[in-house]
Structures are given as C-alpha cells and as structure tokens.
Coordinates of C-alpha atoms in Angstrom, one line a residue:
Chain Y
X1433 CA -19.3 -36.3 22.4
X1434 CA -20.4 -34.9 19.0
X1435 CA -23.4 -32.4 18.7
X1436 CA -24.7 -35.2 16.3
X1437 CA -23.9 -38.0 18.5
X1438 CA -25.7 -35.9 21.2
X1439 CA -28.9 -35.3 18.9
X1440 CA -28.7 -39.2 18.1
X1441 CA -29.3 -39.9 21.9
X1442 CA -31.8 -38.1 23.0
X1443 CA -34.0 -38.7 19.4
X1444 CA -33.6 -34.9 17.9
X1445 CA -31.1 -35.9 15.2
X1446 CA -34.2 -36.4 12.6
X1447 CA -33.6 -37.7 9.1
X1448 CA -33.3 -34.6 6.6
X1449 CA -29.3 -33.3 6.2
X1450 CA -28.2 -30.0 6.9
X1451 CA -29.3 -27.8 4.3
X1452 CA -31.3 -29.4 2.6
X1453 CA -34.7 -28.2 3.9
X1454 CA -36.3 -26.0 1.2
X1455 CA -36.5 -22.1 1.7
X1456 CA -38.6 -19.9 -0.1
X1457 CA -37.5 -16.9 2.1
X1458 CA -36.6 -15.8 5.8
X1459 CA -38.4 -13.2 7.2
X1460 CA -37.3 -12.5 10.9
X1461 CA -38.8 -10.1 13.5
X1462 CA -36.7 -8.3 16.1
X1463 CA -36.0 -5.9 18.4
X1464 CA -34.0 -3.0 17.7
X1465 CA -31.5 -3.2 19.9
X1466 CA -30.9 0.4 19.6
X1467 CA -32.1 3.7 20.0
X1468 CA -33.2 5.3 16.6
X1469 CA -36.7 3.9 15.8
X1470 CA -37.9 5.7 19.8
X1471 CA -36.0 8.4 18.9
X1472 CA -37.8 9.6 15.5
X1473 CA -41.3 7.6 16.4
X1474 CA -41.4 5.1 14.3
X1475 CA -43.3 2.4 14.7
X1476 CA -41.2 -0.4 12.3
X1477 CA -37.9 -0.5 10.8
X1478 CA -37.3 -2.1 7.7
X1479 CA -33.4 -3.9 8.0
X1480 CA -32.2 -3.9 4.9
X1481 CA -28.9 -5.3 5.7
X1482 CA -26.7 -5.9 8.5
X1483 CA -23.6 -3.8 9.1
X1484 CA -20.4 -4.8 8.9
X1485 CA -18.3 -5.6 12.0
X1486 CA -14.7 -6.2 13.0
X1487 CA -13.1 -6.7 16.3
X1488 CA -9.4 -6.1 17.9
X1489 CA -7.6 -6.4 20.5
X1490 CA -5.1 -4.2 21.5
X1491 CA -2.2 -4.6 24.0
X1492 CA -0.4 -1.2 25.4
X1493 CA 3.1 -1.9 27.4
X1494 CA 4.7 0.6 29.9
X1495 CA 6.8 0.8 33.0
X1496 CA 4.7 -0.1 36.6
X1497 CA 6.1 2.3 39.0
X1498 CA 5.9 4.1 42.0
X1499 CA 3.0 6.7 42.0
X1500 CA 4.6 9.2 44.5
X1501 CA 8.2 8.6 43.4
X1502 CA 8.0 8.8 39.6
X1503 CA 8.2 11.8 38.0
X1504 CA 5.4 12.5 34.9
X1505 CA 7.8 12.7 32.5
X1506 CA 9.7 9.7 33.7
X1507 CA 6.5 7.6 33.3
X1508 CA 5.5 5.3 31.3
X1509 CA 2.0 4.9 31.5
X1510 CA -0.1 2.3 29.8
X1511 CA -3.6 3.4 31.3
X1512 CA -2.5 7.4 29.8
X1513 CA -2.2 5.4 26.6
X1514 CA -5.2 3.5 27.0
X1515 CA -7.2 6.6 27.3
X1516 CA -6.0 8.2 24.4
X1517 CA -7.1 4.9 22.3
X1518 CA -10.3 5.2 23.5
X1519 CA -11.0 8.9 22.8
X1520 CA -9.5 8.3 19.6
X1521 CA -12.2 5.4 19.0
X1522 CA -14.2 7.5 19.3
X1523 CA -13.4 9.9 17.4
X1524 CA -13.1 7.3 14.5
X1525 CA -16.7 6.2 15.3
X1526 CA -18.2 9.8 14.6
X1527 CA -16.0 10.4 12.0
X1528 CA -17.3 7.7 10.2
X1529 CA -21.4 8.0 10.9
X1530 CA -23.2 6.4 10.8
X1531 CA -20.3 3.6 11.3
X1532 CA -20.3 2.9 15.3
X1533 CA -16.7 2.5 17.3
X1534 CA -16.6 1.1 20.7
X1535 CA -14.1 0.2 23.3
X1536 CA -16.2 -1.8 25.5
X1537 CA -13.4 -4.3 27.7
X1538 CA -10.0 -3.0 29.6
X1539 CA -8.2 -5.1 31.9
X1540 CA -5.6 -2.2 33.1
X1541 CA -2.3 -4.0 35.5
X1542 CA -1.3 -4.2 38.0
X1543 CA -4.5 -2.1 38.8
X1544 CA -3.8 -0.8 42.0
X1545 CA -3.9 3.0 43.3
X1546 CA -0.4 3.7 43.8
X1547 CA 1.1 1.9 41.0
X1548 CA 1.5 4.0 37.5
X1549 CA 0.0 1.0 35.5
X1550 CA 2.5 -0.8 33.3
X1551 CA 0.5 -2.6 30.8
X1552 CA -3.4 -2.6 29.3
X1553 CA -5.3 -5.1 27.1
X1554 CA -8.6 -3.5 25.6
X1555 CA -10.9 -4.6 22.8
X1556 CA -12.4 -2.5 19.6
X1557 CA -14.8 -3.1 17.9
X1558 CA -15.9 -1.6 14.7
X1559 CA -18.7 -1.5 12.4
X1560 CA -20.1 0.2 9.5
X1561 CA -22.7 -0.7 6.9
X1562 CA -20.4 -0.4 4.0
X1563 CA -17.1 -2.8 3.8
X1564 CA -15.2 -0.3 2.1
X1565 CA -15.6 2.7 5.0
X1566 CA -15.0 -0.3 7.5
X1567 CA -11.6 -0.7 6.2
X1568 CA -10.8 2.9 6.2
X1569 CA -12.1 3.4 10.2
X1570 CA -9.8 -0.1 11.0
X1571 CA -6.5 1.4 8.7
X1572 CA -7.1 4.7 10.9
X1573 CA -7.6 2.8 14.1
X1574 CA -4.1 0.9 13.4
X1575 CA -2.8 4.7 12.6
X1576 CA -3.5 5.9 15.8
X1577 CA -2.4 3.1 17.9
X1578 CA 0.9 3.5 16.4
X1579 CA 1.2 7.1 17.0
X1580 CA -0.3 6.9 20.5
X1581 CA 2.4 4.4 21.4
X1582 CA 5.1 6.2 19.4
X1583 CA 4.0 9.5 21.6
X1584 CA 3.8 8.1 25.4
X1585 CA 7.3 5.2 24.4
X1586 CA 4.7 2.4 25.2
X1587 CA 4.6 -0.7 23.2
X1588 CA 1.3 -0.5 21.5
X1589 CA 0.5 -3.9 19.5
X1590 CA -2.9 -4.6 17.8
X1591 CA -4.6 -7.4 15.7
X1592 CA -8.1 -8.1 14.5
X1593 CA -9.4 -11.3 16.2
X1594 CA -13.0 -11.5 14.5
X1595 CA -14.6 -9.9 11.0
X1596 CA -18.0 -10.6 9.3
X1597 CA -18.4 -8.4 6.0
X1598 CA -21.8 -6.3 5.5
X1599 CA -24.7 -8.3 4.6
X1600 CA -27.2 -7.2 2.0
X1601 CA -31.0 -8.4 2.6
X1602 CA -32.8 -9.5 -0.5
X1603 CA -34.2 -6.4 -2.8
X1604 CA -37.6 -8.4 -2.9
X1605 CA -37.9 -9.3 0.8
X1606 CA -37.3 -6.0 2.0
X1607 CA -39.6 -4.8 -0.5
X1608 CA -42.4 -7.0 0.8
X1609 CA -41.5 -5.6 4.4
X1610 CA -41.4 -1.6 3.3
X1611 CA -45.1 -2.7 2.0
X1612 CA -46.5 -4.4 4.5
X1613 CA -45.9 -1.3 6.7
X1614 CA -47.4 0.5 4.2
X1615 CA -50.6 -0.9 4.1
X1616 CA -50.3 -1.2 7.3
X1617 CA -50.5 1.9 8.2
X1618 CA -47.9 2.0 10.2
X1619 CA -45.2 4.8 10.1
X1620 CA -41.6 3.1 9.1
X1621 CA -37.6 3.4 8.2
X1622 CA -35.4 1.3 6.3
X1623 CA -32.5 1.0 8.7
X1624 CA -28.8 -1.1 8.6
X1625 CA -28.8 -3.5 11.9
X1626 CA -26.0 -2.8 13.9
X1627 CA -26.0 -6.2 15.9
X1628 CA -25.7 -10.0 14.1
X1629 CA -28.8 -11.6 13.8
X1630 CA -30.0 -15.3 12.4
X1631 CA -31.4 -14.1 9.1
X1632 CA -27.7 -12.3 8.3
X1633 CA -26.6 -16.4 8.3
X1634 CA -29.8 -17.7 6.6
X1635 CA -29.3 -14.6 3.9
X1636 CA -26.6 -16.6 3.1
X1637 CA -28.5 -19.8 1.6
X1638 CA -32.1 -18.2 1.4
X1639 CA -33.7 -14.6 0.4
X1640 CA -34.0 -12.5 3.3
X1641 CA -35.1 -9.7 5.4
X1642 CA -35.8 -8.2 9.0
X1643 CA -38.4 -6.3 10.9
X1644 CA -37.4 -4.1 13.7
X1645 CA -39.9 -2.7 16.7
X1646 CA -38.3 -0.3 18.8
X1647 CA -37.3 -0.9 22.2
X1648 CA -37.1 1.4 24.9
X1649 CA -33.9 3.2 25.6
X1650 CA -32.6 0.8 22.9
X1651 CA -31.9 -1.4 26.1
X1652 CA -31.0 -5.1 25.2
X1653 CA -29.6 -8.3 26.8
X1654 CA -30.7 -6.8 29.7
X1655 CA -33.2 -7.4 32.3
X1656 CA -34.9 -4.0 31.4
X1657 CA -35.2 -4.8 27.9
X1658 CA -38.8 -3.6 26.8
X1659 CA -41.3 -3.5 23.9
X1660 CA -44.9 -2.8 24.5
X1661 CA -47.8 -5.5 23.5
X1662 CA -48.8 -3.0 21.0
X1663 CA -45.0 -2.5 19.2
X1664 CA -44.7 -6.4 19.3
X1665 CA -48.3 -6.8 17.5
X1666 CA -47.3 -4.1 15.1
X1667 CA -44.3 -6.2 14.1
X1668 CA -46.0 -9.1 13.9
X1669 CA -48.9 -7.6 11.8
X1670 CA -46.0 -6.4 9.5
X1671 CA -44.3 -10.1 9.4
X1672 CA -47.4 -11.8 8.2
X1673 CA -48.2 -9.6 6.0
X1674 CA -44.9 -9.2 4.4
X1675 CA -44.3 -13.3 4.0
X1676 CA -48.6 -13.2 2.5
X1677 CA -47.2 -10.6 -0.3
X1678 CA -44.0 -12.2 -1.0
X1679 CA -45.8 -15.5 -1.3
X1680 CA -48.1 -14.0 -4.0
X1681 CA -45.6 -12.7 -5.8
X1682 CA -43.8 -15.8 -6.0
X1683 CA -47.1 -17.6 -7.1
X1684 CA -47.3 -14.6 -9.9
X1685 CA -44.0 -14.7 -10.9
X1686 CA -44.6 -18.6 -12.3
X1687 CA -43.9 -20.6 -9.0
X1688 CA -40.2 -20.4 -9.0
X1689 CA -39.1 -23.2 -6.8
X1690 CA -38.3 -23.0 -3.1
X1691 CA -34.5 -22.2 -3.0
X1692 CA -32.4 -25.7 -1.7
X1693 CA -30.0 -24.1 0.9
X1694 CA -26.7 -25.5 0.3
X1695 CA -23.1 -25.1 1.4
Chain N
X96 CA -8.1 -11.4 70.0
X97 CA -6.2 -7.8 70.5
X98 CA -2.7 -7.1 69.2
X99 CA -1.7 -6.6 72.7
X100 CA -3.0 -9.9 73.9
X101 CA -1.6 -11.7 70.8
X102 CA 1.6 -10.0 72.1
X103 CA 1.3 -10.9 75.4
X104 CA 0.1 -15.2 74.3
X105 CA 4.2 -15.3 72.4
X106 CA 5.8 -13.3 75.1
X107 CA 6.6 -10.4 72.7
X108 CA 4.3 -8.0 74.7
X109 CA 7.6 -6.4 77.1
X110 CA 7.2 -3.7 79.6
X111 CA 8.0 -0.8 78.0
X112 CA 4.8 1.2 76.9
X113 CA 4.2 2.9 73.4
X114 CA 6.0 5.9 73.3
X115 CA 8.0 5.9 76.0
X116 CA 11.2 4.5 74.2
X117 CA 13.7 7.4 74.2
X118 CA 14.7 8.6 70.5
X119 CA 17.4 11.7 69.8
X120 CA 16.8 11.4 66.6
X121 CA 15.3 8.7 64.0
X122 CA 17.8 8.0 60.3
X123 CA 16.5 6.2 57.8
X124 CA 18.2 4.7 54.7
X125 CA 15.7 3.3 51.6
X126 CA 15.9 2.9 48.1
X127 CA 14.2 6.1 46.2
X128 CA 11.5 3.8 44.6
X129 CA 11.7 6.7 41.9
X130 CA 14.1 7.3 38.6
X131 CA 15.4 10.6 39.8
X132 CA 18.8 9.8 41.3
X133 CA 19.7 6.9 38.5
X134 CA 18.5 9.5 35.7
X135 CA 21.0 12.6 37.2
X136 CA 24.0 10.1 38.0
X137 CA 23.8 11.0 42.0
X138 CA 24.6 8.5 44.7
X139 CA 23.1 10.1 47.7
X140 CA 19.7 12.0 47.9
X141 CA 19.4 14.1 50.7
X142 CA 15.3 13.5 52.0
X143 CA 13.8 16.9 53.1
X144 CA 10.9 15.6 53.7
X145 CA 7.6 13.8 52.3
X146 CA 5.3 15.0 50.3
X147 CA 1.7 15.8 50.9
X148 CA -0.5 13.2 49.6
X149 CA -4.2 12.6 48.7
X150 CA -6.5 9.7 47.6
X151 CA -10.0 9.7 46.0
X152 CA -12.3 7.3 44.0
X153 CA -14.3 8.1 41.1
X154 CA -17.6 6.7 39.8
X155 CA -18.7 7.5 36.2
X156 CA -22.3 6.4 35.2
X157 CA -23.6 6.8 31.6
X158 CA -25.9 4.1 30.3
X159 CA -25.1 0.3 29.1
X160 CA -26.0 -0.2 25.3
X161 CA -25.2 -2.5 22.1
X162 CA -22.0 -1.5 20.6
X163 CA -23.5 -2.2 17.0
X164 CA -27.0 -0.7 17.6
X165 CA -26.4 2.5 19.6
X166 CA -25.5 5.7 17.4
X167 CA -22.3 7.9 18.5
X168 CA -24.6 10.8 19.1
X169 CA -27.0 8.9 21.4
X170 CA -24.6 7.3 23.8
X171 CA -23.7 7.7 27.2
X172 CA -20.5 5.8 27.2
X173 CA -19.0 5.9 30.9
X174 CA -15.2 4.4 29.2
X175 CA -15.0 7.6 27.5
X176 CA -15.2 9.8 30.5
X177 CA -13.1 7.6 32.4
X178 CA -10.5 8.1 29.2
X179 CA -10.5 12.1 29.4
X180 CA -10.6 12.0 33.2
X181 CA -7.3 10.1 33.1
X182 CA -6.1 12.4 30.6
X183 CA -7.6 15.1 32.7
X184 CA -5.3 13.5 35.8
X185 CA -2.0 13.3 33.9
X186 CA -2.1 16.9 32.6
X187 CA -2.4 18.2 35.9
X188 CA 0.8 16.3 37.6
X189 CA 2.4 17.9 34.8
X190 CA 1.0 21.3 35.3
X191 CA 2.1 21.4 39.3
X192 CA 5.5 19.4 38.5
X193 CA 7.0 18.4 41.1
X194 CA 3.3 17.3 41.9
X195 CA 2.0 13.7 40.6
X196 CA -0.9 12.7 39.6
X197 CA -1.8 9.0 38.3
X198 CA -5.0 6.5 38.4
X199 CA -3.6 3.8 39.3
X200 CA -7.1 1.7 39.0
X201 CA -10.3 1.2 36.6
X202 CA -13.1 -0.9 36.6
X203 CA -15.2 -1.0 33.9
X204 CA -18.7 -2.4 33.9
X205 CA -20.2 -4.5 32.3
X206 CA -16.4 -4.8 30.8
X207 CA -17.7 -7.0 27.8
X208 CA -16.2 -6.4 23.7
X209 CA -19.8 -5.8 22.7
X210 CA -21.4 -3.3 25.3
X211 CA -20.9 0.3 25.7
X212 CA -19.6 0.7 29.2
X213 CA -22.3 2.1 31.2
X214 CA -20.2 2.0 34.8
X215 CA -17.0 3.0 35.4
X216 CA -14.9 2.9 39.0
X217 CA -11.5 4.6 39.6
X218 CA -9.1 5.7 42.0
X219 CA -6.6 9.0 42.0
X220 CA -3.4 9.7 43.5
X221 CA -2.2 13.3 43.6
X222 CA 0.9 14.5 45.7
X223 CA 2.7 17.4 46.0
X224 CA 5.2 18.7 48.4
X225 CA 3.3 21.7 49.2
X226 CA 0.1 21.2 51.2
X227 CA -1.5 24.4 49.1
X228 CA -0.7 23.4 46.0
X229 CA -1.8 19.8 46.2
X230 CA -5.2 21.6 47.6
X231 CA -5.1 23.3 44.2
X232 CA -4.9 20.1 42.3
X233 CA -7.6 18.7 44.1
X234 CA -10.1 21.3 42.8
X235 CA -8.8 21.5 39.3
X236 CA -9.5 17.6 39.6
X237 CA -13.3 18.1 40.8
X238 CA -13.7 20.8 38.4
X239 CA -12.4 18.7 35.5
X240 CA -15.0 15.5 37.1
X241 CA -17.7 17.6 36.7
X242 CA -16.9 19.3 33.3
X243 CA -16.0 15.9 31.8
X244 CA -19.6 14.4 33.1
X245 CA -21.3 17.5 31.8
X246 CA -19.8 17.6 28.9
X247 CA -21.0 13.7 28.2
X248 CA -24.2 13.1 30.0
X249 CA -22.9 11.1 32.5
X250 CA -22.8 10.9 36.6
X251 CA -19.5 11.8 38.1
X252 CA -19.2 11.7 41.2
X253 CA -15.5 11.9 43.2
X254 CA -14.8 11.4 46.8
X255 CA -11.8 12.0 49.1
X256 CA -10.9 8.9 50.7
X257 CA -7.5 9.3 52.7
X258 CA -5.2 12.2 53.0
X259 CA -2.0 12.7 55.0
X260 CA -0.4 16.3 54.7
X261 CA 3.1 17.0 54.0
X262 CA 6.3 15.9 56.2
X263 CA 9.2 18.8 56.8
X264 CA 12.2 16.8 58.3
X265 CA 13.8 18.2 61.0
X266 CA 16.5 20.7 59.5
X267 CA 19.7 19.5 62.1
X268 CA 19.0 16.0 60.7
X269 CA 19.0 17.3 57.1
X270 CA 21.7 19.0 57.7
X271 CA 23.5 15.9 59.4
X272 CA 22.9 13.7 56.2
X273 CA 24.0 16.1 53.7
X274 CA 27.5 16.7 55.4
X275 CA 27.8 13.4 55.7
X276 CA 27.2 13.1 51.9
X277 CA 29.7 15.5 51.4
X278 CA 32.6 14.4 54.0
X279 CA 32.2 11.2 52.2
X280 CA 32.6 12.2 49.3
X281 CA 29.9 11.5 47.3
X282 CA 27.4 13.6 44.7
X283 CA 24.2 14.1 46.9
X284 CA 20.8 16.1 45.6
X285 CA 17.8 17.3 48.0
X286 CA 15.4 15.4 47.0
X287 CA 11.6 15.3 48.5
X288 CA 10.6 11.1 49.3
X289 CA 7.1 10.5 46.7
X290 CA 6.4 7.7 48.8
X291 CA 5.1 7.2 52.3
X292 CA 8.1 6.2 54.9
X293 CA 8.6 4.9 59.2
X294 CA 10.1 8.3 59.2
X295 CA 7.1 10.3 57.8
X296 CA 5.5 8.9 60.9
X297 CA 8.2 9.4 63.6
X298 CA 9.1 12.8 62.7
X299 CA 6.0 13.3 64.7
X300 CA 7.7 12.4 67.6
X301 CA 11.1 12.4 67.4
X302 CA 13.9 14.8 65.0
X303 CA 14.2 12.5 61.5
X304 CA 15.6 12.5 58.4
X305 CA 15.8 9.6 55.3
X306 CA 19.0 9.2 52.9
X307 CA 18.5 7.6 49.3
X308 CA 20.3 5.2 47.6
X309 CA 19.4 5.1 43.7
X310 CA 17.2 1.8 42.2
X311 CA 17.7 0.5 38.8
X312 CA 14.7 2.2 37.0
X313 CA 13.0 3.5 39.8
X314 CA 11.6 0.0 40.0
X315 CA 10.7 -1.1 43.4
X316 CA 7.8 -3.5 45.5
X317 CA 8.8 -5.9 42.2
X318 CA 10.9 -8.6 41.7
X319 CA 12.9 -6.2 39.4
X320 CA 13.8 -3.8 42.5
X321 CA 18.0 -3.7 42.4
X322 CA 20.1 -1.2 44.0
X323 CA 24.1 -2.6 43.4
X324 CA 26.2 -3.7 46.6
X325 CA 28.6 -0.3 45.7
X326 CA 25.0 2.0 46.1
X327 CA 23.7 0.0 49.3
X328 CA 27.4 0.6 51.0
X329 CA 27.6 4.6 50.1
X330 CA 24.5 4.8 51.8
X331 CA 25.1 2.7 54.8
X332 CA 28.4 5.0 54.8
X333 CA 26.1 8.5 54.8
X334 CA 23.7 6.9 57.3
X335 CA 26.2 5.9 60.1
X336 CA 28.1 9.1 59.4
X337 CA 25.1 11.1 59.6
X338 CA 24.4 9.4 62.8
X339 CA 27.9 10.4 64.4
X340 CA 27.6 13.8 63.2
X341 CA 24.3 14.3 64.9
X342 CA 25.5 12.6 67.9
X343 CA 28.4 14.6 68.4
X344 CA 26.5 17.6 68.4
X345 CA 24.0 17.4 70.4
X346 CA 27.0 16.4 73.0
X347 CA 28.6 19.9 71.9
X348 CA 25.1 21.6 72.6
X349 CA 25.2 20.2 76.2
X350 CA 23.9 16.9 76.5
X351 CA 20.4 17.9 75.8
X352 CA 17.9 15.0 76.8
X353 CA 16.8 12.5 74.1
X354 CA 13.2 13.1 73.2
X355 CA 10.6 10.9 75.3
X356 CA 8.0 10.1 72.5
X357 CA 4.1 10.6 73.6
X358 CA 1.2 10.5 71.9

C-alpha cells in the first residue's frame, strides 16, 4: 500500500500536488530542547540556523575470555577500547565548542560479568553549526578510533551512516524574529538549534526561521518535558508578531510573490 | 519439589549422606581457561591454589538530554563515567598484576544514538591471589567510583555482591602433581587457577590439588575451546601419576585414615 494509495482511501489525498502550495515564509515556534536559554534567563531564542549533524557507527573487535584466567596484558578488550572512544568523544566535543559530541548507544558482548568482552558496537554522533569544523571533529574522530584500536590490538572499524549539512535560516525571517522580541520586550539570543526541526526542511523550498522558549532542565521527549503558560505565550506573542512585520515588509517591498516551493 | 525428593522420585537419592563419602585426597585435571601456559610453551601447570575473588555492580546516574541541544559544559553524561570507570578498572588489574580486574557488563540507558545517557549499570570482577591485596583493590575501586562521579556530577554508587576468599591447596598434593610433572618428563610452571573450580570447594573438606593442561588461546566456555589429544594425554599422565604418588605415601606414613568429610 502506497502513502498515496492510503490518503486516496480514507479521502485526505486532496487535489493540490506536492509542492506546489504557495509560501511566503515559515515561521516555526519550539522548544529548546536544551539548556542555554534557563541558563542565562532569557526569555526567547532567535534560531538562526540549524547545526550540522553527522552520525557513525563504530564496531571495536577483541578476544572474549576468561575474567580470572586472563592476564591484563594478554587481553584483548573491546569494552577497554570502547571506553577510550567515548572519552575521546568527548574530548572532541569540547574541543570543538560550541560543536556537541555524543556517544549515546553501546551494545557491549557477550556482556556478562566474567567474560573480558570481545567485541562493541557504539554510535557517534556529531554536530557543529559550521560544516567546515564538522569535518574537522569527524577526520579527528576517524583519527582516534584508529589509534585507539592500533593501541589495545582490537579491530576498530567505523563509517558514517547519516549526515545533514548546517542549515542557514533566512536573513529576513530571523530579522523579523530578533524584532519581534524587541518590541516585545522580551529579553532574547540568537542561538544555532542543536536538534532537526520542520522549518530546517521547509528552509529548503521557503524563507525561514525559529523561535525557541526555554524548557526546563532542557528536558525533551520526555515525560517531564516543561514550559510554563507564560514562556509558551511569550513565544507565541513573538511568532505573531514576527509573521505581522515580515508580512509588511513584504507588502513594502512591492508585493513580491509568495515563493512556489518546488523540488 | 526439593532436590532430595526429586532424587528420591528417579531413585538417584542412595543411602549415603552428604559428607560422609570418604576422600584421601581430591585431583583435578582442567583446561587453564587462560593464555599463560600456551604463551610460555609449558605442558603442565602445577595449581597452588585459587585466587581470591570479588563481585560488585555499579550504578552511574547523571541526567538524560538531546545530544544536539545540550552543551558539553552542561551535561551530566552517565556513558562518560562509565568510560573512565572502566578505564579506572583496567589500570588497577595492571597495577596489582597478578590481580585482574575487568567489567564484564554495561547497560546503558536510555541506550538510544540521539540521547545523552543519563543511566548507566555495570558489573566488576577483581581477583587476586592474595586476600589483602585484592582488599586493596577493592578500595582503590570505591575511591576511583566516587572521584569519577565527583569529578562529573553524577551518582555512583557501587555494591559488593559476592565474594569468595582465596583457596591454598594442600602442599602434599602440590607437591604430588609437580613430581609427577617432573618424573614424566614434562615442562610444568606453578601456576594460581583465575577461575573458580570442584576443587576450590572440596579443599574444604578433603587435601586437593588441580593440574593444567594448556587451551588454544586461553579460549574456553566457547565453541573455540581446544586443547590437542597430545595435551589432554600429558595431563591425564600427571594426574594418575600424581594420584599413585600420593597414594603411596600416605601408605609409607602408616595408613593414615582417609578424611570423612563434614560439614
């Protein structure tokens, strides 16, 4: 069953084509998803681009063997080498603020306590606002693998499974956000996102920008994921106004036809 | 159902109670399960005894966040922890050689590419012939636990979870299997067993010793375990002549009683 063949039966298909609905611009509101706008007070964050991001996997291969009966420096030890990828992560990660570096999955075998683990899969994933500095942090995490391998005789084999390059939100969007804050009132910060979100797609076919609240403890996709009535309204005060002032200056600047997304 | 009425329901119960089966002496023959006696080119290790051996389990908190949106600085990444108490393990099996020290098993939560780990779960192994020594390894690990969680902002909490102290054969039975080594003409090492053994747990009862036989890699509860026919025979050689030479003098020391087992 097709997606459209699934839209057809149940009446949602409509008539208009895939991107061909006019966009003047995309304005999207958001929570952080992160810490910085609690941590320095702010009340809005004006996204003006998306970071970034690349992800790996990495596979480190050893020797299982007897806890008790295996000298250290007769072992081979995938977990040892595991470790030392992840501090060197890091590492690479503050190195390369205000990029961000994260080991976040391990599968470690045969994972059992008296077994000198023989073999780890993890995952990386990397990100930094600039493209450039994103190549750099992956050429030195593909260093250190190598040499972490090289040091502890493991096989140490990684590839990049996913990338998305930095995106760039419109000059004139994020104008009309930094403004609306402004005369707002409200206290604010441009800011890079560090997740994906719909308007780094639409950016693509459309003018674009974000507003970020903050959320506490940066907590999201989470059940204690929280932003007060009062941050949300903020956000929402600063969306409308921002989409009002962009629509006047598109009316002033000689009402330059809605943008036709296309492929 | 108890294991003595199961017994009894197939007939395999018999009359004799636990412990009263008379034992001289108890020999056992097993693979090392370690690299030691394949790496030195010796056919025959000569068991002395088992070494001390303690288990614990490790619980790292810190605080789940989005890999892209959370800053280096304001983490509280429980992976990393877990990476430098791992580290933290393996340096000090190599500081109290011929002590070990391995985690053997990590479970990372919410183990997902795009989260900072905000739970971690492992388990420790440290052994060391000496009972002291291994005592000293468990503190440097609980000091390391707490610096490492300090040091990051993170729980860390350890536990003890099983500990059995170290087994000193009995030295005629030593004796017995190393002469046997030798009258057969074989090269022979002391050597103390890493792993747990039947005999670790009769010698509590009864005068024991092990022999050794090397294993291809010190590879063993695998598919991959191999010792050759020639190794299996040499060692079925020093056991049987071990046995003989025991037997014969405990008849030229006057027919001294076997040993009646009790509790």
């Amino acid at each position: 069953v097709t997606f459209a063949a699934a839209l057809e039966q149940i009446g949602y298909r409509g008539a208009e084509r895939c991107g061909e609905h006019p966009l003047s611009a995309f304005f999207e509101l958001h929570i952080e998803q992160g810490p910085i706008l609690e941590a320095e007070g702010k009340d809005i964050g004006v996204v003006t681009g998306v970071q970034a991001m690349r992800w790996y996997e990495a596979t480190l291969t050893g020797q299982d063997a007897h806890t008790g009966a295996t000298p250290m420096h007769l072992r081979k030890n995938a977990l040892l080498g595991a470790a030392r990828v992840i501090e060197a992560v890091d590492w690479i990660g503050r190195k390369y603020a205000p990029g961000v570096a994260t080991v976040g999955l391990i599968e470690n075998r045969p994972n059992s306590r008296n077994v000198v683990p023989g073999e780890v899969f993890l995952t990386v994933d990397l990100r930094h606002p600039d493209d450039g500095v994103l190549h750099d942090m992956q050429e030195e995490f593909y260093d250190r693998l190598k040499v972490i391998g090289d040091d502890l005789a493991l096989g140490a084999e990684g590839k990049t499974i996913w990338e998305q390059p930095a995106v760039r939100f419109d000059p004139d969007c994020v104008t009309a956000v930094r403004r609306a804050a402004e005369i707002s009132g409200f206290s604010a910060r441009d800011i890079v996102s560090g997740a994906g979100h719909d308007a780094a797609y639409i950016s693509r076919v459309a003018p674009s920008a974000m507003v970020f609240v903050p959320c506490r403890g940066g907590i999201s996709h989470n059940e204690a994921e929280f932003s007060s009535q009062q941050q949300c309204a903020k956000g929402a005060q600063v969306l409308l106004q921002a989409v009002l002032d962009y629509d006047r200056q598109l009316a002033e600047r000689g009402g330059k036809d809605a943008y036709r997304g296309g492929s």
